[in-house]
C-alpha cells in the first residue's frame, strides 16, 4: 500500500460519524435508538461508561435509502413531465389541424398563432 492511501475505518466515533455524514450527533443518536444505524458500546471492565462506535457501512446504507427514494421521486417527476409535454404536443398538433381547415391560405389577415 502506498503511504498516502488511507483505509476507510469500519467503525466511527459519534464525532467521526457526524463529520463523515453531515448529520448532527442528535440525529445519529436518534437513528441508533430506532435501530436504523448499527452501533457498539465498548465498556471496559470496571467502567460505567464506554465509547460508542458507529458501524460505517450501516450509516452508508441508511443514507443510501434516502438517495434511492430521491431518485425514484425524480424519475416519477420526469415521467410526469414527459407525459405533460406529450399531451401539450398532441393538443398543438390538433389545433394546427383544426386551424388548417378553417384558414384561407390567401387571407393575409388571418392570424397565425400556432
PDB file of C-alpha atoms in Angstrom:
ATOM      1  CA  UNK A   1       0.000   0.000   0.000  1.00  0.00           C
ATOM      2  CA  UNK A   2       1.247   3.467  -0.837  1.00  0.00           C
ATOM      3  CA  UNK A   3       1.866   5.792   2.128  1.00  0.00           C
ATOM      4  CA  UNK A   4      -0.747   8.332   1.007  1.00  0.00           C
ATOM      5  CA  UNK A   5      -3.543   5.771   0.771  1.00  0.00           C
ATOM      6  CA  UNK A   6      -5.787   5.559   3.780  1.00  0.00           C
ATOM      7  CA  UNK A   7      -8.046   2.759   4.835  1.00  0.00           C
ATOM      8  CA  UNK A   8     -11.650   3.770   5.450  1.00  0.00           C
ATOM      9  CA  UNK A   9     -12.457   2.735   9.018  1.00  0.00           C
ATOM     10  CA  UNK A  10     -15.201   0.196   9.632  1.00  0.00           C
ATOM     11  CA  UNK A  11     -16.211   1.955  12.870  1.00  0.00           C
ATOM     12  CA  UNK A  12     -16.555   5.673  13.594  1.00  0.00           C
ATOM     13  CA  UNK A  13     -16.966   7.635  16.801  1.00  0.00           C
ATOM     14  CA  UNK A  14     -20.083   9.794  17.082  1.00  0.00           C
ATOM     15  CA  UNK A  15     -17.946  12.819  16.207  1.00  0.00           C
ATOM     16  CA  UNK A  16     -16.423  10.973  13.261  1.00  0.00           C
ATOM     17  CA  UNK A  17     -19.865   9.893  12.059  1.00  0.00           C
ATOM     18  CA  UNK A  18     -21.158  13.480  12.177  1.00  0.00           C
ATOM     19  CA  UNK A  19     -18.170  14.728  10.175  1.00  0.00           C
ATOM     20  CA  UNK A  20     -18.421  11.826   7.750  1.00  0.00           C
ATOM     21  CA  UNK A  21     -22.179  12.053   7.130  1.00  0.00           C
ATOM     22  CA  UNK A  22     -23.043  15.681   7.791  1.00  0.00           C
ATOM     23  CA  UNK A  23     -25.785  14.583  10.197  1.00  0.00           C
ATOM     24  CA  UNK A  24     -25.927  16.083  13.673  1.00  0.00           C
ATOM     25  CA  UNK A  25     -24.971  13.973  16.668  1.00  0.00           C
ATOM     26  CA  UNK A  26     -28.571  14.177  17.926  1.00  0.00           C
ATOM     27  CA  UNK A  27     -29.849  12.817  14.622  1.00  0.00           C
ATOM     28  CA  UNK A  28     -27.326   9.991  14.710  1.00  0.00           C
ATOM     29  CA  UNK A  29     -28.322   9.113  18.293  1.00  0.00           C
ATOM     30  CA  UNK A  30     -31.996   9.081  17.261  1.00  0.00           C
ATOM     31  CA  UNK A  31     -31.355   6.664  14.399  1.00  0.00           C
ATOM     32  CA  UNK A  32     -29.211   4.463  16.655  1.00  0.00           C
ATOM     33  CA  UNK A  33     -32.069   4.248  19.192  1.00  0.00           C
ATOM     34  CA  UNK A  34     -34.552   3.466  16.409  1.00  0.00           C
ATOM     35  CA  UNK A  35     -32.281   0.701  15.108  1.00  0.00           C
ATOM     36  CA  UNK A  36     -31.574   2.292  11.717  1.00  0.00           C
ATOM     37  CA  UNK A  37     -27.827   2.615  12.349  1.00  0.00           C
ATOM     38  CA  UNK A  38     -25.738  -0.161  13.923  1.00  0.00           C
ATOM     39  CA  UNK A  39     -23.513   0.798  16.836  1.00  0.00           C
ATOM     40  CA  UNK A  40     -21.457  -0.804  19.571  1.00  0.00           C
ATOM     41  CA  UNK A  41     -20.814   0.499  23.067  1.00  0.00           C
ATOM     42  CA  UNK A  42     -17.329  -0.524  24.192  1.00  0.00           C
ATOM     43  CA  UNK A  43     -17.163  -0.532  28.002  1.00  0.00           C
ATOM     44  CA  UNK A  44     -14.002  -1.682  29.733  1.00  0.00           C
ATOM     45  CA  UNK A  45     -14.416  -3.818  32.854  1.00  0.00           C
ATOM     46  CA  UNK A  46     -14.814  -1.660  35.942  1.00  0.00           C
ATOM     47  CA  UNK A  47     -16.003   1.392  33.986  1.00  0.00           C
ATOM     48  CA  UNK A  48     -19.585   2.610  33.989  1.00  0.00           C
ATOM     49  CA  UNK A  49     -19.291   4.452  30.680  1.00  0.00           C
ATOM     50  CA  UNK A  50     -17.844   3.398  27.389  1.00  0.00           C
ATOM     51  CA  UNK A  51     -17.150   4.534  23.884  1.00  0.00           C
ATOM     52  CA  UNK A  52     -19.982   4.406  21.310  1.00  0.00           C
ATOM     53  CA  UNK A  53     -18.826   3.356  17.852  1.00  0.00           C
ATOM     54  CA  UNK A  54     -20.925   3.616  14.698  1.00  0.00           C
ATOM     55  CA  UNK A  55     -20.749   0.956  12.004  1.00  0.00           C
ATOM     56  CA  UNK A  56     -19.850   2.962   8.887  1.00  0.00           C
ATOM     57  CA  UNK A  57     -21.395   0.538   6.354  1.00  0.00           C
ATOM     58  CA  UNK A  58     -24.719   0.702   8.234  1.00  0.00           C
ATOM     59  CA  UNK A  59     -24.513   4.509   8.195  1.00  0.00           C
ATOM     60  CA  UNK A  60     -23.825   4.419   4.447  1.00  0.00           C
ATOM     61  CA  UNK A  61     -26.740   2.031   3.877  1.00  0.00           C
ATOM     62  CA  UNK A  62     -29.056   4.242   5.931  1.00  0.00           C
ATOM     63  CA  UNK A  63     -28.120   7.319   3.885  1.00  0.00           C
ATOM     64  CA  UNK A  64     -28.423   5.382   0.605  1.00  0.00           C
ATOM     65  CA  UNK A  65     -32.054   4.556   1.407  1.00  0.00           C
ATOM     66  CA  UNK A  66     -32.814   8.244   1.072  1.00  0.00           C
ATOM     67  CA  UNK A  67     -30.836   8.618  -2.146  1.00  0.00           C
ATOM     68  CA  UNK A  68     -32.809   5.812  -3.768  1.00  0.00           C
ATOM     69  CA  UNK A  69     -36.072   7.469  -2.693  1.00  0.00           C
ATOM     70  CA  UNK A  70     -34.928  10.762  -4.155  1.00  0.00           C
ATOM     71  CA  UNK A  71     -34.031   9.118  -7.450  1.00  0.00           C
ATOM     72  CA  UNK A  72     -37.391   7.377  -7.565  1.00  0.00           C
ATOM     73  CA  UNK A  73     -39.201  10.667  -6.994  1.00  0.00           C
ATOM     74  CA  UNK A  74     -37.077  12.377  -9.652  1.00  0.00           C
ATOM     75  CA  UNK A  75     -37.867   9.576 -12.125  1.00  0.00           C
ATOM     76  CA  UNK A  76     -41.596   9.898 -11.380  1.00  0.00           C
ATOM     77  CA  UNK A  77     -41.450  13.664 -11.849  1.00  0.00           C
ATOM     78  CA  UNK A  78     -39.560  13.249 -15.115  1.00  0.00           C
ATOM     79  CA  UNK A  79     -42.154  10.755 -16.418  1.00  0.00           C
ATOM     80  CA  UNK A  80     -44.990  13.104 -15.413  1.00  0.00           C
ATOM     81  CA  UNK A  81     -43.283  15.999 -17.193  1.00  0.00           C
ATOM     82  CA  UNK A  82     -42.766  13.918 -20.347  1.00  0.00           C
ATOM     83  CA  UNK A  83     -46.448  12.907 -20.262  1.00  0.00           C
ATOM     84  CA  UNK A  84     -47.430  16.559 -19.903  1.00  0.00           C
ATOM     85  CA  UNK A  85     -45.190  17.573 -22.817  1.00  0.00           C
ATOM     86  CA  UNK A  86     -46.622  14.779 -24.949  1.00  0.00           C
ATOM     87  CA  UNK A  87     -50.173  15.903 -24.147  1.00  0.00           C
ATOM     88  CA  UNK A  88     -49.271  19.508 -24.986  1.00  0.00           C
ATOM     89  CA  UNK A  89     -47.688  18.438 -28.287  1.00  0.00           C
ATOM     90  CA  UNK A  90     -50.833  16.459 -29.163  1.00  0.00           C
ATOM     91  CA  UNK A  91     -53.010  19.495 -28.350  1.00  0.00           C
ATOM     92  CA  UNK A  92     -50.851  21.758 -30.527  1.00  0.00           C
ATOM     93  CA  UNK A  93     -50.995  19.285 -33.426  1.00  0.00           C
ATOM     94  CA  UNK A  94     -54.785  19.049 -33.089  1.00  0.00           C
ATOM     95  CA  UNK A  95     -55.104  22.855 -33.011  1.00  0.00           C
ATOM     96  CA  UNK A  96     -52.994  23.075 -36.173  1.00  0.00           C
ATOM     97  CA  UNK A  97     -55.216  20.520 -37.930  1.00  0.00           C
ATOM     98  CA  UNK A  98     -58.344  22.459 -36.939  1.00  0.00           C
ATOM     99  CA  UNK A  99     -56.989  25.852 -37.971  1.00  0.00           C
ATOM    100  CA  UNK A 100     -55.643  24.451 -41.258  1.00  0.00           C
ATOM    101  CA  UNK A 101     -59.186  23.515 -42.277  1.00  0.00           C
ATOM    102  CA  UNK A 102     -60.619  26.911 -41.279  1.00  0.00           C
ATOM    103  CA  UNK A 103     -57.865  29.154 -42.548  1.00  0.00           C
ATOM    104  CA  UNK A 104     -57.939  30.595 -46.040  1.00  0.00           C
ATOM    105  CA  UNK A 105     -54.416  30.376 -47.406  1.00  0.00           C
ATOM    106  CA  UNK A 106     -54.883  33.645 -49.351  1.00  0.00           C
ATOM    107  CA  UNK A 107     -56.152  35.606 -46.347  1.00  0.00           C
ATOM    108  CA  UNK A 108     -53.218  37.635 -45.018  1.00  0.00           C
ATOM    109  CA  UNK A 109     -55.365  38.969 -42.159  1.00  0.00           C
ATOM    110  CA  UNK A 110     -55.809  35.513 -40.639  1.00  0.00           C
ATOM    111  CA  UNK A 111     -53.605  35.332 -37.541  1.00  0.00           C
ATOM    112  CA  UNK A 112     -51.101  32.512 -37.469  1.00  0.00           C
ATOM    113  CA  UNK A 113     -50.812  31.923 -33.748  1.00  0.00           C
ATOM    114  CA  UNK A 114     -49.921  28.273 -33.764  1.00  0.00           C
TER     115      UNK A 114
END
